[in-house]
Coordinates of C-alpha atoms in Angstrom, one line a residue:
Chain K
E1 CA 136.2 -51.1 64.8
A2 CA 138.8 -50.9 66.7
G3 CA 139.5 -47.9 69.0
V4 CA 142.6 -46.5 70.3
T5 CA 145.3 -49.0 71.3
Q6 CA 148.3 -48.5 74.0
S7 CA 151.1 -50.5 74.9
P8 CA 152.5 -51.9 77.0
T9 CA 149.5 -51.7 79.9
H10 CA 152.1 -51.9 82.2
L11 CA 155.3 -50.7 82.6
I12 CA 158.1 -51.0 85.3
K13 CA 161.4 -49.1 85.3
T14 CA 164.3 -48.2 87.4
R15 CA 165.6 -44.2 87.9
G16 CA 167.8 -43.4 85.0
Q17 CA 166.1 -45.7 82.4
Q18 CA 164.4 -45.4 79.2
A19 CA 160.8 -45.9 78.7
T20 CA 159.1 -46.2 75.1
L21 CA 155.2 -46.3 75.1
R22 CA 153.3 -46.9 71.8
C23 CA 149.6 -45.9 70.5
S24 CA 147.9 -47.0 67.5
P25 CA 145.2 -44.1 66.6
I26 CA 141.6 -45.1 65.1
S27 CA 141.7 -45.9 61.4
G28 CA 141.3 -42.4 59.5
H29 CA 142.5 -40.3 62.9
T30 CA 145.9 -39.0 61.9
S31 CA 146.0 -36.8 65.3
V32 CA 147.5 -38.3 68.3
Y33 CA 147.7 -36.4 71.7
W34 CA 149.6 -37.6 74.6
Y35 CA 148.2 -36.7 78.4
Q36 CA 150.2 -37.7 81.5
Q37 CA 147.8 -38.6 84.4
A38 CA 149.8 -38.4 87.5
L39 CA 148.0 -39.0 90.9
G40 CA 145.9 -36.3 91.9
L41 CA 147.0 -33.8 89.4
G42 CA 144.5 -34.8 86.6
L43 CA 145.5 -34.6 82.9
Q44 CA 148.3 -32.6 81.8
F45 CA 148.9 -32.2 77.9
L46 CA 152.0 -33.8 76.8
L47 CA 152.8 -33.9 73.1
W48 CA 150.4 -33.4 70.0
Y49 CA 151.5 -35.1 66.4
D50 CA 149.3 -34.6 63.3
E51 CA 150.6 -35.9 59.9
G52 CA 153.9 -37.0 61.3
E53 CA 154.7 -33.5 62.5
E54 CA 154.8 -32.3 66.1
R55 CA 152.3 -29.6 66.5
N56 CA 152.1 -28.5 69.8
R57 CA 154.0 -29.5 73.4
G58 CA 152.9 -29.0 76.9
N59 CA 155.2 -27.6 79.9
F60 CA 157.2 -30.9 80.0
P61 CA 161.5 -31.2 80.2
P62 CA 163.0 -32.2 76.8
R63 CA 163.4 -35.9 78.3
F64 CA 159.9 -36.4 77.2
S65 CA 159.9 -36.8 73.2
G66 CA 158.1 -38.9 71.1
R67 CA 157.3 -39.0 67.0
Q68 CA 154.6 -40.2 64.9
F69 CA 154.9 -42.8 61.7
P70 CA 153.8 -42.7 58.7
N71 CA 150.9 -45.1 59.5
Y72 CA 150.0 -42.6 62.1
S73 CA 151.1 -44.7 65.0
S74 CA 153.0 -42.8 67.7
E75 CA 155.6 -43.6 70.2
L76 CA 156.3 -41.6 73.6
N77 CA 159.7 -41.6 74.8
V78 CA 160.9 -40.8 78.5
N79 CA 164.8 -40.3 79.2
A80 CA 166.5 -40.7 82.1
L81 CA 163.5 -41.4 84.0
E82 CA 162.6 -39.7 87.6
L83 CA 160.4 -41.1 90.5
E84 CA 158.0 -38.4 89.6
D85 CA 157.5 -39.7 85.9
S86 CA 155.5 -42.5 87.3
A87 CA 152.0 -41.7 86.2
L88 CA 149.4 -43.1 84.0
Y89 CA 150.1 -42.2 80.2
L90 CA 146.9 -41.7 77.8
C91 CA 147.1 -41.3 74.1
A92 CA 144.1 -40.1 72.2
S93 CA 143.5 -39.8 68.4
S94 CA 141.0 -37.6 66.2
L95 CA 140.4 -36.8 62.8
P96 CA 142.9 -34.8 60.7
N97 CA 144.1 -31.3 61.9
Y98 CA 142.0 -29.3 59.7
R99 CA 138.8 -31.2 61.0
A100 CA 139.9 -31.3 64.7
F101 CA 138.7 -28.0 65.3
R102 CA 135.3 -29.6 66.5
E103 CA 135.9 -33.5 66.4
K104 CA 136.1 -35.3 69.9
L105 CA 139.2 -36.8 70.9
F106 CA 138.9 -41.0 71.4
F107 CA 141.1 -42.2 74.3
G108 CA 143.2 -45.3 74.9
S109 CA 143.3 -47.0 78.2
G110 CA 146.8 -45.8 78.9
T111 CA 150.1 -47.2 80.1
Q112 CA 150.6 -47.3 83.6
L113 CA 154.5 -46.6 84.1
S114 CA 156.1 -47.1 87.3
V115 CA 159.5 -45.9 88.4
L116 CA 161.1 -47.3 91.1
Chain Q
A1 CA 146.6 -19.3 80.3
Q2 CA 143.1 -21.4 80.7
T3 CA 142.9 -23.2 83.9
V4 CA 139.8 -25.4 85.1
T5 CA 139.0 -26.4 88.7
Q6 CA 136.8 -29.0 90.3
S7 CA 136.2 -28.3 93.9
Q8 CA 134.9 -31.3 95.1
P9 CA 137.5 -34.3 95.2
E10 CA 134.7 -36.9 96.0
M11 CA 131.0 -36.9 95.7
S12 CA 128.6 -39.9 96.7
V13 CA 125.1 -40.1 95.6
Q14 CA 122.3 -42.9 96.5
E15 CA 120.9 -44.7 93.2
A16 CA 118.0 -43.4 91.4
E17 CA 119.0 -39.8 93.0
T18 CA 120.4 -36.6 91.2
V19 CA 123.9 -35.6 91.5
T20 CA 125.5 -32.6 90.6
L21 CA 129.3 -32.0 90.0
S22 CA 130.8 -28.2 89.9
C23 CA 133.3 -27.2 87.5
T24 CA 134.8 -23.7 87.0
Y25 CA 136.9 -22.4 84.5
D26 CA 139.2 -19.2 83.9
T27 CA 139.8 -17.8 80.3
S28 CA 140.3 -14.7 78.3
E29 CA 138.6 -16.1 75.4
S30 CA 135.1 -16.0 74.1
D31 CA 134.9 -19.1 71.9
Y32 CA 135.9 -22.4 73.3
Y33 CA 134.2 -26.0 74.3
L34 CA 133.7 -27.6 77.4
F35 CA 133.5 -31.3 78.1
W36 CA 133.1 -33.6 80.8
Y37 CA 134.7 -36.6 80.7
K38 CA 134.2 -40.1 82.6
Q39 CA 136.9 -42.2 83.7
P40 CA 136.0 -45.6 85.0
P41 CA 138.3 -48.3 86.7
S42 CA 138.9 -49.5 83.2
R43 CA 140.7 -46.1 83.1
Q44 CA 139.5 -45.1 79.4
M45 CA 138.4 -41.5 79.3
I46 CA 135.0 -41.5 77.6
L47 CA 133.5 -38.6 76.7
V48 CA 129.9 -37.6 78.5
I49 CA 128.9 -34.3 77.3
R50 CA 130.4 -31.1 75.1
Q51 CA 129.2 -27.7 75.2
E52 CA 130.1 -24.9 72.6
A53 CA 130.5 -21.7 74.5
Y54 CA 128.5 -19.7 71.9
K55 CA 125.2 -21.7 72.5
Q56 CA 123.2 -20.6 75.2
Q57 CA 121.1 -23.7 75.5
N58 CA 122.4 -26.2 78.0
A59 CA 123.5 -29.4 76.5
T60 CA 121.7 -32.9 77.4
E61 CA 122.6 -36.3 76.8
N62 CA 120.1 -38.6 78.2
R63 CA 120.5 -38.7 81.8
F64 CA 123.3 -36.1 82.1
S65 CA 122.6 -32.5 81.4
V66 CA 124.9 -29.5 82.3
N67 CA 124.4 -26.0 83.7
F68 CA 126.6 -23.6 81.7
Q69 CA 126.8 -20.0 82.8
K70 CA 129.2 -18.4 80.7
A71 CA 129.4 -14.8 82.6
A72 CA 130.1 -16.8 85.8
K73 CA 132.5 -19.3 83.9
S74 CA 130.8 -22.2 85.5
F75 CA 130.0 -25.6 83.9
S76 CA 128.3 -27.9 85.8
L77 CA 127.2 -31.7 85.5
K78 CA 123.8 -33.0 86.7
I79 CA 123.5 -36.9 86.5
S80 CA 119.9 -37.8 87.0
D81 CA 118.7 -41.3 88.2
S82 CA 122.0 -42.3 89.1
Q83 CA 123.1 -46.0 88.3
L84 CA 125.7 -48.1 89.9
G85 CA 127.5 -47.8 86.3
D86 CA 127.8 -44.1 86.9
A87 CA 130.7 -44.6 89.4
A88 CA 134.0 -43.4 88.1
M89 CA 136.2 -40.2 88.1
Y90 CA 134.6 -37.4 86.1
F91 CA 136.8 -34.8 84.6
C92 CA 135.7 -31.1 83.3
A93 CA 138.1 -30.1 80.3
Y94 CA 138.2 -27.2 78.2
R95 CA 139.4 -26.1 74.8
S96 CA 140.0 -23.2 72.9
A97 CA 137.9 -22.6 69.6
V98 CA 140.2 -19.6 68.6
G99 CA 142.6 -20.4 65.8
R100 CA 144.0 -23.4 65.0
G101 CA 147.1 -25.0 65.7
S102 CA 148.4 -25.1 69.2
N103 CA 144.9 -24.7 70.6
Y104 CA 143.7 -28.1 70.2
K105 CA 145.0 -29.2 73.5
L106 CA 142.5 -30.0 76.4
T107 CA 142.8 -28.6 79.7
F108 CA 141.6 -30.7 82.5
G109 CA 140.8 -30.1 85.9
K110 CA 141.8 -32.5 89.0
G111 CA 138.5 -34.8 88.8
T112 CA 135.8 -35.4 91.1
L113 CA 135.4 -39.2 92.4
L114 CA 131.6 -40.4 92.1
T115 CA 130.3 -43.1 94.4
V116 CA 127.0 -44.1 93.6
N117 CA 125.7 -45.9 97.2
P118 CA 122.9 -49.1 96.2

């Protein structure tokens, strides 16, 4: 069974541009989480989608947004890119909300975003 | 808000030896989950071990075990018989078990880079 897949693997943008990152969860998982892993800062929670709805948002500016599609895949958009947005963006998925309480998260291998 | 602190940015261990990685956390909640994740060079986060706060017994998974001290808010990871494949960044993480909805996010520490020497 396929795991969580993310694309692209690497993305290079310049300041002010927009970046779009994609995530496909494990089959049967309806919850998708996005985390930012900047150098030396650990993982910071960005967004959580479940059943197509945004359920929770981390302490990030509105430039960071996303959506979840009917097939539960998800997109993370970062507008007006800044140099400090350079980071590894990890996506994770889990079983539906009502069961996610005790379920594990399964992570993808991330998209490395570099802003020049 | 909950915080997770890993005070050891880097650790090293000889192959076949035992190493302990430290983690402390701060929370006012009584029910929560604690995790150790491993991130090898492939970048994919892999769950190593999980502990439920209401369980007094320390979790074990093969060569990996934890020392969970709830009163001290400490959650250390012990790796026995270290192998070269254990070399990775290790992250301690916290997740609330109180209520639903917004509590599902994980709060991570900054990580400990473990080197295993042959």
